[in-house]
CSV table of C-alpha atoms in Angstrom, one decimal:
chain,number,residue,atom,x,y,z
O,1,MET,CA,0.1,0.1,0.0
O,2,ALA,CA,1.4,3.6,-0.8
O,3,LYS,CA,1.9,6.0,2.1
O,4,GLN,CA,-1.4,7.6,3.2
O,5,ASN,CA,-1.5,11.1,5.2
O,6,LEU,CA,-4.4,12.7,6.6
O,7,SER,CA,-5.6,16.0,5.1
O,8,VAL,CA,-5.8,18.7,7.8
O,9,GLY,CA,-6.7,21.6,5.7
O,10,SER,CA,-5.5,24.7,5.3
O,11,ALA,CA,-6.9,26.4,8.3
O,12,ALA,CA,-9.3,25.4,11.1
O,13,ASN,CA,-12.9,24.7,10.1
O,14,ASP,CA,-12.4,26.0,6.7
O,15,GLY,CA,-13.5,22.7,5.1
O,16,THR,CA,-10.8,21.8,2.9
O,17,GLY,CA,-9.5,18.9,5.1
O,18,ASP,CA,-10.5,15.2,5.3
O,19,THR,CA,-13.9,14.4,6.7
O,20,LEU,CA,-13.6,12.1,9.7
O,21,ARG,CA,-14.9,9.4,7.7
O,22,ASP,CA,-12.2,9.7,5.3
O,23,GLY,CA,-9.5,10.2,7.9
O,24,ALA,CA,-10.7,6.8,9.9
O,25,ILE,CA,-10.4,5.1,6.6
O,26,LYS,CA,-6.9,6.1,5.9
O,27,LEU,CA,-5.9,5.3,9.7
O,28,ASN,CA,-7.6,1.7,9.2
O,29,SER,CA,-5.5,1.0,6.3
O,30,VAL,CA,-2.3,1.9,8.0
O,31,ILE,CA,-3.5,-0.2,11.2
O,32,ASP,CA,-4.1,-3.3,9.0
O,33,GLU,CA,-0.9,-3.0,7.1
O,34,LEU,CA,1.1,-3.0,10.2
O,35,TYR,CA,-0.9,-5.8,11.8
O,36,THR,CA,-0.4,-7.9,9.0
O,37,ASN,CA,3.3,-7.4,8.6
O,38,LEU,CA,3.7,-8.2,12.5
O,39,GLY,CA,2.2,-11.5,11.8
O,40,ASN,CA,-1.6,-11.1,12.6
O,41,ASP,CA,-1.0,-11.7,16.2
O,42,THR,CA,-0.1,-15.4,15.3
O,43,ASN,CA,3.2,-14.9,13.3
O,44,LEU,CA,4.9,-12.0,15.0
O,45,GLN,CA,8.7,-12.5,14.2
O,46,VAL,CA,10.0,-10.2,16.9
O,47,ASN,CA,9.4,-11.4,20.4
O,48,ILE,CA,11.0,-9.3,23.5
O,49,GLY,CA,10.8,-10.4,26.9
O,50,ALA,CA,13.4,-9.0,29.3
O,51,PRO,CA,16.4,-7.6,27.8
O,52,VAL,CA,19.2,-6.8,30.0
O,53,ASN,CA,22.3,-4.3,29.0
O,54,ASP,CA,24.6,-5.1,25.8
O,55,GLN,CA,22.2,-7.9,24.6
O,56,VAL,CA,21.2,-7.7,21.0
O,57,LEU,CA,18.3,-9.3,19.0
O,58,ARG,CA,19.1,-12.9,17.4
O,59,TRP,CA,17.2,-14.8,15.0
O,60,THR,CA,16.1,-18.0,16.8
O,61,GLY,CA,14.6,-19.7,13.7
O,62,THR,CA,11.0,-18.4,14.2
O,63,ALA,CA,11.7,-14.9,15.8
O,64,PHE,CA,14.1,-12.4,16.8
O,65,THR,CA,14.5,-12.4,20.5
O,66,GLU,CA,16.8,-10.4,23.2
O,67,SER,CA,20.3,-12.6,23.5
O,68,HIS,CA,23.9,-12.5,24.3
O,69,LEU,CA,26.3,-12.5,21.3
O,70,ASP,CA,28.0,-16.0,22.6
O,71,SER,CA,28.6,-17.7,19.2
O,72,LEU,CA,29.6,-16.6,15.6
O,73,SER,CA,27.8,-17.8,12.7
O,74,ALA,CA,30.7,-16.1,10.2
O,75,ASP,CA,34.3,-15.1,10.3
O,76,LEU,CA,34.9,-12.2,13.0
O,77,ASN,CA,36.6,-9.3,10.9
O,78,VAL,CA,38.1,-6.8,13.6
O,79,LYS,CA,38.8,-4.6,10.5
O,80,ALA,CA,41.2,-1.8,12.4
O,81,PHE,CA,39.9,-2.6,15.8
O,82,LYS,CA,41.0,-4.7,18.7
O,83,ILE,CA,39.6,-7.1,21.2
O,84,ILE,CA,40.2,-5.6,24.6
O,85,SER,CA,39.1,-6.1,28.2
O,86,GLU,CA,38.1,-3.8,31.0
O,87,SER,CA,39.1,-3.4,34.9
O,88,ALA,CA,42.2,-5.3,34.1
O,89,GLY,CA,40.4,-8.1,33.1
O,90,ASN,CA,41.8,-11.1,31.3
O,91,ILE,CA,40.9,-12.3,27.7
O,92,VAL,CA,40.3,-15.9,27.8
O,93,ILE,CA,40.3,-18.2,24.7
O,94,GLU,CA,39.0,-21.8,25.6
O,95,PRO,CA,38.8,-24.4,23.4
O,96,ASP,CA,36.4,-27.5,23.7
O,97,THR,CA,38.3,-30.4,25.4
O,98,THR,CA,41.5,-31.1,23.4
O,99,GLY,CA,40.7,-28.4,20.8
O,100,ASP,CA,43.6,-26.2,19.8
O,101,ILE,CA,44.1,-22.5,19.7
O,102,GLU,CA,46.0,-21.8,16.3
O,103,PHE,CA,47.8,-19.0,15.0
O,104,LYS,CA,47.9,-18.9,11.2
O,105,ALA,CA,50.0,-16.8,8.6
O,106,GLY,CA,47.3,-15.1,6.7
O,107,SER,CA,49.2,-15.4,3.3
O,108,GLN,CA,50.0,-19.1,3.8
O,109,GLY,CA,46.7,-20.3,5.3
O,110,SER,CA,48.6,-23.1,7.5
O,111,ARG,CA,49.0,-22.8,11.3
O,112,LYS,CA,52.7,-21.7,12.4
O,113,ALA,CA,52.0,-21.8,16.2
O,114,TYR,CA,49.4,-23.1,18.3
O,115,VAL,CA,48.3,-23.8,21.9
O,116,ASP,CA,48.2,-27.6,21.9
O,117,GLY,CA,45.0,-28.5,23.6
O,118,ALA,CA,46.2,-31.9,24.4
O,119,ASP,CA,48.5,-30.7,27.1
O,120,GLY,CA,48.1,-26.8,27.0
O,121,TYR,CA,51.7,-26.2,25.9
O,122,PHE,CA,52.6,-23.2,23.3
O,123,LYS,CA,54.1,-24.9,20.2
O,124,TRP,CA,55.3,-23.4,17.0
O,125,THR,CA,57.1,-24.0,13.7
O,126,ALA,CA,60.1,-22.0,12.7
O,127,PRO,CA,61.0,-23.1,9.3
O,128,TYR,CA,64.4,-21.0,8.7
O,129,ALA,CA,66.3,-22.9,6.2
O,130,LEU,CA,69.5,-20.5,6.2
O,131,LEU,CA,70.9,-18.3,9.1
O,132,SER,CA,70.5,-15.7,6.8
O,133,ASP,CA,66.7,-16.2,6.7
O,134,LEU,CA,66.4,-15.2,10.5
O,135,PRO,CA,64.5,-12.0,10.9
O,136,ASP,CA,65.8,-8.7,11.9
O,137,VAL,CA,67.3,-9.1,15.2
O,138,THR,CA,66.6,-5.6,16.8
O,139,ALA,CA,62.7,-6.0,15.8
O,140,HIS,CA,62.9,-9.6,17.4
O,141,HIS,CA,65.0,-9.2,20.5
O,142,GLY,CA,64.9,-12.1,22.9
O,143,MET,CA,63.6,-14.5,20.2
O,144,LEU,CA,64.3,-18.1,19.8
O,145,ALA,CA,64.9,-19.6,16.4
O,146,HIS,CA,66.3,-23.1,14.7
O,147,VAL,CA,68.1,-22.8,11.6
O,148,HIS,CA,67.8,-26.2,9.4
O,149,ASP,CA,71.0,-25.4,7.7
O,150,THR,CA,73.4,-25.5,10.6
O,151,GLY,CA,71.0,-27.7,12.8
O,152,LYS,CA,71.6,-25.2,15.7
O,153,ALA,CA,69.5,-23.0,18.0
O,154,TYR,CA,69.9,-19.2,18.2
O,155,PHE,CA,68.7,-16.3,20.1
O,156,ALA,CA,68.4,-12.6,19.3
O,157,HIS,CA,70.5,-10.2,21.3
O,158,SER,CA,72.1,-7.4,19.4
O,159,SER,CA,73.0,-10.4,16.9
O,160,TRP,CA,72.0,-13.9,16.5
O,161,ILE,CA,73.8,-15.7,19.0
O,162,GLN,CA,74.3,-19.6,18.7
O,163,LEU,CA,73.4,-21.9,21.6
O,164,LEU,CA,75.7,-24.7,22.7
O,165,ASP,CA,74.3,-28.2,22.4
O,166,VAL,CA,75.6,-31.6,23.4
O,167,THR,CA,77.2,-32.2,20.0
O,168,ASP,CA,79.3,-29.3,20.3
O,169,GLY,CA,82.9,-30.0,21.4
O,170,ILE,CA,84.9,-27.7,23.7
O,171,SER,CA,86.8,-26.3,20.8
O,172,ILE,CA,83.8,-24.1,19.8
O,173,LEU,CA,84.4,-22.0,23.0
O,174,THR,CA,85.9,-18.8,22.0
O,175,ASP,CA,88.4,-18.6,24.9
O,176,VAL,CA,89.5,-22.4,23.9
O,177,ASP,CA,92.3,-23.2,21.5
O,178,THR,CA,92.7,-26.9,21.1
O,179,THR,CA,95.0,-26.3,18.1
O,180,VAL,CA,98.1,-25.5,19.7
O,181,ASN,CA,101.3,-27.8,19.2
O,182,GLY,CA,99.3,-29.8,17.0
O,183,GLY,CA,96.3,-30.7,19.2
O,184,PRO,CA,96.0,-32.2,22.5
O,185,SER,CA,97.5,-35.8,23.3
O,186,ASP,CA,96.8,-38.5,25.7
O,187,GLY,CA,97.4,-37.2,29.2
O,188,GLN,CA,97.2,-33.7,28.6
O,189,VAL,CA,94.9,-31.1,30.3
O,190,LEU,CA,93.7,-27.4,29.5
O,191,LYS,CA,96.0,-24.7,30.9
O,192,TRP,CA,95.4,-21.0,30.6
O,193,ASN,CA,97.9,-19.1,28.7
O,194,GLY,CA,97.7,-15.3,29.9
O,195,THR,CA,99.8,-14.4,26.6
O,196,SER,CA,97.1,-15.8,24.1
O,197,THR,CA,94.2,-15.2,27.2
O,198,LYS,CA,92.9,-18.8,26.1
O,199,TRP,CA,92.7,-22.5,27.5
O,200,GLU,CA,95.4,-24.6,25.5
O,201,PRO,CA,96.3,-28.3,25.9
O,202,ALA,CA,99.5,-28.8,27.9
O,203,ASN,CA,101.2,-31.4,29.9
O,204,ASP,CA,100.0,-31.8,33.5
O,205,GLU,CA,103.4,-30.8,35.4
O,206,THR,CA,104.7,-27.4,36.4
O,207,ALA,CA,106.7,-26.2,39.2
O,208,THR,CA,103.5,-25.0,41.0
O,209,GLY,CA,101.2,-27.7,39.8
O,210,GLY,CA,99.6,-30.4,41.9
O,211,GLY,CA,101.8,-33.2,40.5
O,212,GLY,CA,103.3,-33.8,44.2
O,213,THR,CA,107.0,-33.6,44.4
O,214,THR,CA,108.4,-30.3,42.6
O,215,GLN,CA,110.2,-31.6,39.3
O,216,ASN,CA,112.7,-29.8,36.8
O,217,LEU,CA,112.2,-31.0,33.3
O,218,PHE,CA,113.4,-30.3,30.2
O,219,GLU,CA,110.3,-30.0,27.8
O,220,THR,CA,112.0,-29.2,24.4
O,221,PHE,CA,115.2,-30.7,23.0
O,222,THR,CA,117.7,-28.8,20.2
O,223,GLY,CA,120.3,-30.3,18.3
O,224,ASP,CA,122.8,-29.2,15.7
O,225,THR,CA,119.4,-28.9,13.4
O,226,GLY,CA,116.0,-29.2,14.4
O,227,THR,CA,114.1,-29.3,17.9
O,228,THR,CA,111.3,-31.4,19.5
O,229,THR,CA,108.9,-30.5,22.4
O,230,ALA,CA,107.3,-33.4,24.4
O,231,SER,CA,103.6,-33.4,23.4
O,232,ALA,CA,102.3,-35.9,26.4
O,233,ALA,CA,103.4,-36.6,29.7
O,234,ASN,CA,104.5,-40.3,28.5
O,235,ASP,CA,106.3,-38.9,25.3
O,236,THR,CA,109.6,-40.9,24.3
O,237,PHE,CA,112.7,-39.0,23.2
O,238,ASN,CA,115.3,-41.2,21.0
O,239,ILE,CA,119.2,-40.5,20.9
O,240,VAL,CA,120.0,-42.1,17.7
O,241,GLY,CA,123.7,-42.1,16.5
O,242,GLY,CA,124.6,-40.6,13.1
O,243,THR,CA,127.4,-41.4,10.7
O,244,ASN,CA,130.2,-43.6,12.4
O,245,ILE,CA,128.4,-43.1,15.7
O,246,SER,CA,126.5,-45.7,17.9
O,247,THR,CA,124.7,-45.1,21.0
O,248,ALA,CA,123.7,-47.5,23.9
O,249,LEU,CA,121.5,-47.1,27.2
O,250,VAL,CA,122.3,-49.4,30.2
O,251,GLY,CA,120.0,-48.5,33.1
O,252,ASP,CA,120.7,-44.7,33.8
O,253,THR,CA,123.9,-44.5,31.4
O,254,LEU,CA,124.1,-43.5,27.9
O,255,THR,CA,127.2,-44.4,26.2
O,256,VAL,CA,128.1,-42.5,22.8
O,257,THR,CA,130.7,-44.4,20.7
O,258,MET,CA,132.5,-43.4,17.5
O,259,THR,CA,132.5,-46.5,15.3
O,260,GLY,CA,134.6,-45.0,12.3
O,261,ALA,CA,138.5,-44.7,12.0
O,262,LEU,CA,140.1,-42.1,13.8
O,263,GLY,CA,142.7,-39.8,12.2
O,264,ALA,CA,145.8,-38.1,13.8
O,265,PRO,CA,145.1,-35.3,16.1
O,266,ASP,CA,145.6,-31.8,15.1
O,267,GLN,CA,145.0,-31.8,11.5
O,268,ASN,CA,144.6,-28.9,9.3
O,269,LEU,CA,143.3,-30.1,5.9
O,270,PHE,CA,142.0,-28.6,2.9
O,271,GLU,CA,138.5,-30.1,1.7
O,272,THR,CA,138.1,-28.4,-1.3
O,273,PHE,CA,140.5,-26.9,-4.2
O,274,GLY,CA,139.8,-24.2,-6.6
O,275,ALA,CA,141.5,-23.1,-10.0
O,276,ASP,CA,141.0,-20.4,-12.3
O,277,ASN,CA,138.3,-22.7,-13.6
O,278,GLY,CA,136.2,-25.0,-11.5
O,279,THR,CA,136.7,-26.7,-7.9
O,280,THR,CA,136.9,-30.3,-6.6
O,281,SER,CA,136.2,-31.5,-3.1
O,282,ALA,CA,137.3,-34.7,-1.5
O,283,THR,CA,134.9,-37.5,-1.6
O,284,VAL,CA,136.6,-40.0,0.7
O,285,THR,CA,139.5,-39.9,3.2
O,286,THR,CA,141.8,-41.5,0.5
O,287,ASP,CA,140.9,-39.1,-2.2
O,288,THR,CA,143.8,-38.0,-4.7
O,289,LEU,CA,144.4,-34.5,-6.1
O,290,ASN,CA,146.6,-34.2,-9.0
O,291,PHE,CA,148.5,-31.2,-10.4
O,292,LEU,CA,148.7,-31.3,-14.1
O,293,GLY,CA,150.2,-28.8,-16.4
O,294,GLY,CA,148.2,-26.8,-19.2
O,295,THR,CA,149.4,-26.1,-22.6
O,296,GLY,CA,153.0,-25.0,-22.5
O,297,ILE,CA,153.2,-25.9,-18.8
O,298,SER,CA,154.7,-29.0,-17.1
O,299,THR,CA,154.6,-30.2,-13.4
O,300,ASN,CA,156.9,-32.2,-11.3
O,301,LEU,CA,156.6,-33.7,-7.9
O,302,ASN,CA,159.7,-34.5,-6.0
O,303,ALA,CA,159.3,-35.4,-2.2
O,304,GLY,CA,157.3,-32.4,-0.8
O,305,ALA,CA,157.7,-30.1,-3.5
O,306,ILE,CA,155.8,-29.5,-6.7
O,307,THR,CA,157.6,-27.7,-9.4
O,308,PHE,CA,155.7,-25.7,-12.4
O,309,THR,CA,157.8,-24.9,-15.6
O,310,ASN,CA,156.8,-22.8,-18.6
O,311,ASP,CA,157.8,-24.9,-21.6
O,312,SER,CA,156.9,-22.3,-24.1
O,313,PRO,CA,158.6,-19.0,-23.0
O,314,ASN,CA,156.9,-15.9,-24.5
O,315,ILE,CA,158.1,-14.3,-27.7
O,316,VAL,CA,157.8,-10.5,-28.0
O,317,GLN,CA,154.8,-9.9,-30.3
O,318,ASN,CA,153.9,-6.9,-32.1
O,319,VAL,CA,149.8,-7.5,-32.0
O,320,LEU,CA,146.9,-4.9,-32.8
O,321,GLN,CA,144.7,-4.5,-29.9
O,322,SER,CA,142.0,-2.1,-31.4
O,323,VAL,CA,140.9,-2.0,-34.8
O,324,SER,CA,138.5,1.0,-35.8
O,325,GLY,CA,136.5,1.3,-39.1
O,326,ASP,CA,134.8,4.5,-40.9
O,327,SER,CA,132.2,3.9,-38.0
O,328,GLY,CA,132.8,2.2,-34.6
O,329,SER,CA,135.7,0.4,-33.5
O,330,TYR,CA,136.6,-2.9,-31.4
O,331,THR,CA,139.2,-3.7,-28.9
O,332,ALA,CA,140.3,-7.2,-28.1
O,333,VAL,CA,139.2,-8.6,-24.3
O,334,ALA,CA,141.4,-11.7,-24.4
O,335,SER,CA,144.4,-12.9,-25.8
O,336,ASN,CA,142.5,-15.3,-28.4
O,337,SER,CA,139.8,-12.5,-29.3
O,338,GLY,CA,139.1,-12.5,-33.1
O,339,ILE,CA,137.8,-9.9,-35.6
O,340,THR,CA,135.5,-10.6,-38.4
O,341,ILE,CA,135.8,-8.5,-41.7
O,342,ALA,CA,132.5,-8.6,-43.6
O,343,GLY,CA,131.9,-6.9,-46.8
O,344,GLY,CA,129.0,-4.2,-46.9
O,345,THR,CA,126.6,-3.5,-49.8
O,346,GLY,CA,128.1,-5.1,-53.0
O,347,ILE,CA,131.1,-6.2,-51.2
O,348,THR,CA,132.2,-9.8,-50.3
O,349,THR,CA,135.3,-10.9,-48.3
O,350,ALA,CA,137.2,-14.1,-48.4
O,351,VAL,CA,140.0,-15.7,-46.2
O,352,SER,CA,142.2,-18.4,-47.4
O,353,ALA,CA,145.3,-19.1,-45.5
O,354,ASN,CA,146.7,-16.0,-44.8
O,355,THR,CA,145.2,-14.0,-47.4
O,356,LEU,CA,142.0,-11.7,-47.4
O,357,THR,CA,140.5,-11.0,-50.4
O,358,ILE,CA,137.9,-8.2,-50.8
O,359,THR,CA,135.6,-8.4,-53.9
O,360,ASN,CA,133.3,-5.9,-55.3
O,361,THR,CA,130.1,-7.6,-56.6
O,362,ALA,CA,128.2,-4.4,-57.4
O,363,SER,CA,127.4,-4.1,-61.1
O,364,PHE,CA,126.7,-1.3,-63.5
O,365,PRO,CA,124.1,-1.5,-66.2
O,366,SER,CA,125.1,-1.5,-69.7
O,367,ALA,CA,125.4,1.9,-70.9
O,368,ASN,CA,126.0,3.9,-74.2
O,369,GLU,CA,128.3,6.7,-75.0
O,370,ASN,CA,127.7,10.1,-73.0
O,371,ASP,CA,124.9,8.1,-70.8
O,372,ASN,CA,124.7,9.0,-67.1
O,373,ILE,CA,124.4,6.3,-64.1
O,374,VAL,CA,121.3,7.1,-61.8
O,375,TYR,CA,120.8,5.1,-58.6
O,376,ASP,CA,117.0,4.5,-58.7
O,377,GLY,CA,116.7,3.4,-54.8
O,378,SER,CA,117.3,-0.5,-55.6
O,379,GLN,CA,120.1,-0.3,-58.3
O,380,PHE,CA,121.7,1.8,-61.0
O,381,ILE,CA,120.5,2.5,-64.3
O,382,ALA,CA,121.7,4.2,-67.4
O,383,THR,CA,120.0,7.3,-68.8
O,384,GLU,CA,120.8,9.0,-72.1
O,385,SER,CA,120.8,12.5,-70.4
O,386,PRO,CA,121.4,14.5,-67.1
O,387,THR,CA,118.4,13.3,-65.0
O,388,VAL,CA,116.4,15.1,-62.4
O,389,SER,CA,114.3,12.7,-60.0
O,390,PHE,CA,111.0,13.7,-58.1
O,391,ARG,CA,109.6,11.6,-55.2
O,392,ILE,CA,105.7,12.0,-55.5
O,393,THR,CA,103.6,12.0,-52.4
O,394,SER,CA,100.1,13.3,-51.9
O,395,ASP,CA,97.8,15.2,-49.4
O,396,LEU,CA,95.2,12.7,-49.5
O,397,SER,CA,93.2,13.6,-52.5
O,398,ASN,CA,93.7,17.2,-52.2
O,399,GLY,CA,96.8,17.3,-54.4
O,400,TYR,CA,100.3,16.0,-55.4
O,401,ARG,CA,103.3,16.7,-53.6
O,402,PHE,CA,107.2,16.7,-54.7
O,403,ASP,CA,110.2,16.0,-53.1
O,404,GLY,CA,113.5,16.7,-55.2
O,405,GLY,CA,114.5,18.9,-58.0
O,406,GLY,CA,114.2,22.0,-55.8
O,407,LEU,CA,110.4,21.7,-55.3
O,408,PRO,CA,108.8,22.5,-52.3
O,409,SER,CA,107.6,19.3,-50.5
O,410,SER,CA,104.8,20.8,-48.5
O,411,THR,CA,103.1,22.7,-51.5
O,412,ASN,CA,100.2,21.0,-53.3
O,413,ASN,CA,100.4,20.9,-56.9
O,414,PRO,CA,103.4,23.2,-57.8
O,415,THR,CA,104.4,24.2,-61.1
O,416,ILE,CA,107.4,22.2,-62.6
O,417,TYR,CA,109.8,23.6,-64.9
O,418,VAL,CA,111.7,21.3,-67.1
O,419,TYR,CA,114.8,21.7,-69.5
O,420,ARG,CA,114.7,20.5,-73.1
O,421,GLY,CA,117.4,17.5,-73.3
O,422,PHE,CA,116.9,16.6,-69.7
O,423,THR,CA,115.5,13.3,-68.4
O,424,TYR,CA,112.9,13.4,-65.6
O,425,ARG,CA,112.1,10.5,-63.3
O,426,PHE,CA,108.7,10.5,-61.7
O,427,ASN,CA,108.6,8.1,-58.8
O,428,ASN,CA,104.9,7.9,-57.7
O,429,THR,CA,104.8,6.4,-54.2
O,430,THR,CA,101.2,6.7,-54.0
O,431,GLY,CA,100.7,3.7,-56.2
O,432,GLY,CA,97.5,2.9,-57.9
O,433,GLY,CA,95.6,5.2,-55.5
O,434,HIS,CA,96.6,8.3,-57.4
O,435,PRO,CA,97.9,7.3,-61.0
O,436,PHE,CA,100.2,10.0,-62.3
O,437,GLU,CA,99.9,10.9,-66.0
O,438,ILE,CA,101.6,13.7,-67.9
O,439,ARG,CA,98.9,15.0,-70.6
O,440,LEU,CA,98.6,17.4,-73.3
O,441,SER,CA,96.0,19.4,-71.5
O,442,ASP,CA,93.2,18.7,-68.7
O,443,GLY,CA,91.8,15.5,-69.2
O,444,GLY,CA,93.4,15.4,-72.4
O,445,SER,CA,95.5,12.4,-74.0
O,446,ALA,CA,98.9,11.3,-72.4
O,447,ILE,CA,102.0,12.8,-74.0
O,448,SER,CA,104.2,10.5,-76.1
O,449,GLY,CA,107.8,9.6,-75.1
O,450,VAL,CA,107.0,8.7,-71.4
O,451,THR,CA,107.9,5.2,-70.3
O,452,GLY,CA,107.4,3.1,-67.3
O,453,SER,CA,103.8,2.8,-65.0
O,454,THR,CA,101.5,5.9,-64.0
O,455,SER,CA,101.3,4.0,-60.6
O,456,GLY,CA,105.2,3.5,-60.1
O,457,VAL,CA,108.1,5.0,-61.9
O,458,GLN,CA,108.1,6.9,-65.3
O,459,PHE,CA,110.9,8.6,-67.3
O,460,TRP,CA,110.5,11.2,-69.5
O,461,THR,CA,113.3,13.0,-71.7
O,462,VAL,CA,112.1,16.3,-72.7
O,463,PRO,CA,112.5,16.8,-76.6
O,464,GLN,CA,114.7,19.4,-78.1
O,465,THR,CA,112.0,20.3,-80.4
O,466,LEU,CA,109.6,21.9,-77.9
O,467,SER,CA,109.4,25.4,-77.9
O,468,ALA,CA,110.1,27.5,-74.6
O,469,GLY,CA,106.8,28.1,-72.6
O,470,THR,CA,105.2,24.9,-73.9
O,471,THR,CA,102.9,23.7,-71.1
O,472,TYR,CA,101.6,20.4,-70.2
O,473,LYS,CA,99.6,19.0,-67.3
O,474,TYR,CA,100.3,16.4,-64.8
O,475,GLN,CA,97.0,14.9,-63.3
O,476,CYS,CA,95.7,12.0,-61.4
O,477,THR,CA,93.4,9.8,-63.6
O,478,ILE,CA,91.3,9.3,-60.6
O,479,HIS,CA,90.9,12.6,-58.8
O,480,GLN,CA,91.2,14.9,-61.9
O,481,SER,CA,89.9,18.2,-60.6
O,482,SER,CA,92.0,18.3,-57.3
O,483,MET,CA,95.2,16.5,-58.3
O,484,ILE,CA,96.4,18.6,-61.3
O,485,GLY,CA,99.1,21.1,-62.1
O,486,ASP,CA,101.4,22.6,-64.7
O,487,ILE,CA,104.8,21.1,-66.5
O,488,VAL,CA,106.4,24.3,-68.4
O,489,VAL,CA,109.1,23.8,-70.7
O,490,VAL,CA,112.0,26.4,-70.2
């Protein structure tokens, strides 16, 4: 039914409001709807008896009635709130019979700690695989934990400190050092060492110890080489003879006997003899030393005297000690020093008996009358007239450069002046990168009379028939615009 309101009119007794009948009809309709929704007095779903403070309405299956909230029908979400007590009261969680109180990790869903309902003890699982997995020690001060990798227990106190267990030996203690003198031996005890501030294994005898009668004993023995230290109260020290020495112990008496042959007393002997070259040492008591003469020397032994005789007396000799050349010199360092006479370029030497032969092996090319001999860097060649040589380089592809013939070597594409009847040699060291060609004009054909290779050496004899002022072009056949210059006949 839609909501109905009584109309009271605009003013009292103005005749604009509901009549008493219409108002009663609306009021009865509202009462009927409430009555029906409340169960018509037979199905009323709210049944309140005598509620007390803090009770709530709970559904009993047939109606809502007052009750304490003493059980949950779903998970309790405290959101950002707490479960608290008042008047210093306890918060008691009491499972039924042997039920456990479990604490679960929210992201894992399995319990990590619980109160066992069977015995009431608090138990937990600490699955720390490695020591590095333990939580921050400052935030967990006083916490106990077990690390599976080491099989040890630890507690947090400024750092994670390992606890001792029955499987740990005494050596794990920081003030005990059982490695001293190779470790403990049977019968030794731990003694305090004030220098190292550690307990260390040692024999159980001292001048002030509890061994009964005071004893003065040697603990360490030293020989010509090596020492030994007793490592136990019942350690054994052996006295063994060396070469030609024997020892015997009878009762409390030690006898040392020399078993080898004794020599005469008071002997001063040389064991090792040295010479200008080499040494020798006696290997047995009956060893022999022989004195032998070298080249030109003889020896003679008579009774206790050895005589050395020079069988080849020195002859006065005039010998050159130092030899000098055009460059360098040599000075003999011994009487048998030698000197080698070696030939230079085009020269060979040969020694036969007492004769030294020096031969010129350089050959000149065949030449015609009036030819000139010119060295081209590796050999001599014949040219028919006076020859001027140019060594050609380049400034990358920016221009040719020339060395020789009086040209400036740092100038790109200089003008070359040539004389009629002279021969000119052009050595193009740039090779195939910048082929050098003498042309009639810029980009024109090559002139005649030039021999050789544009990427190597070329010769050109200037004809007498040319007129003074005749101008040719030298040009790179690849970089024609930048590597080009004039050749002018004088």
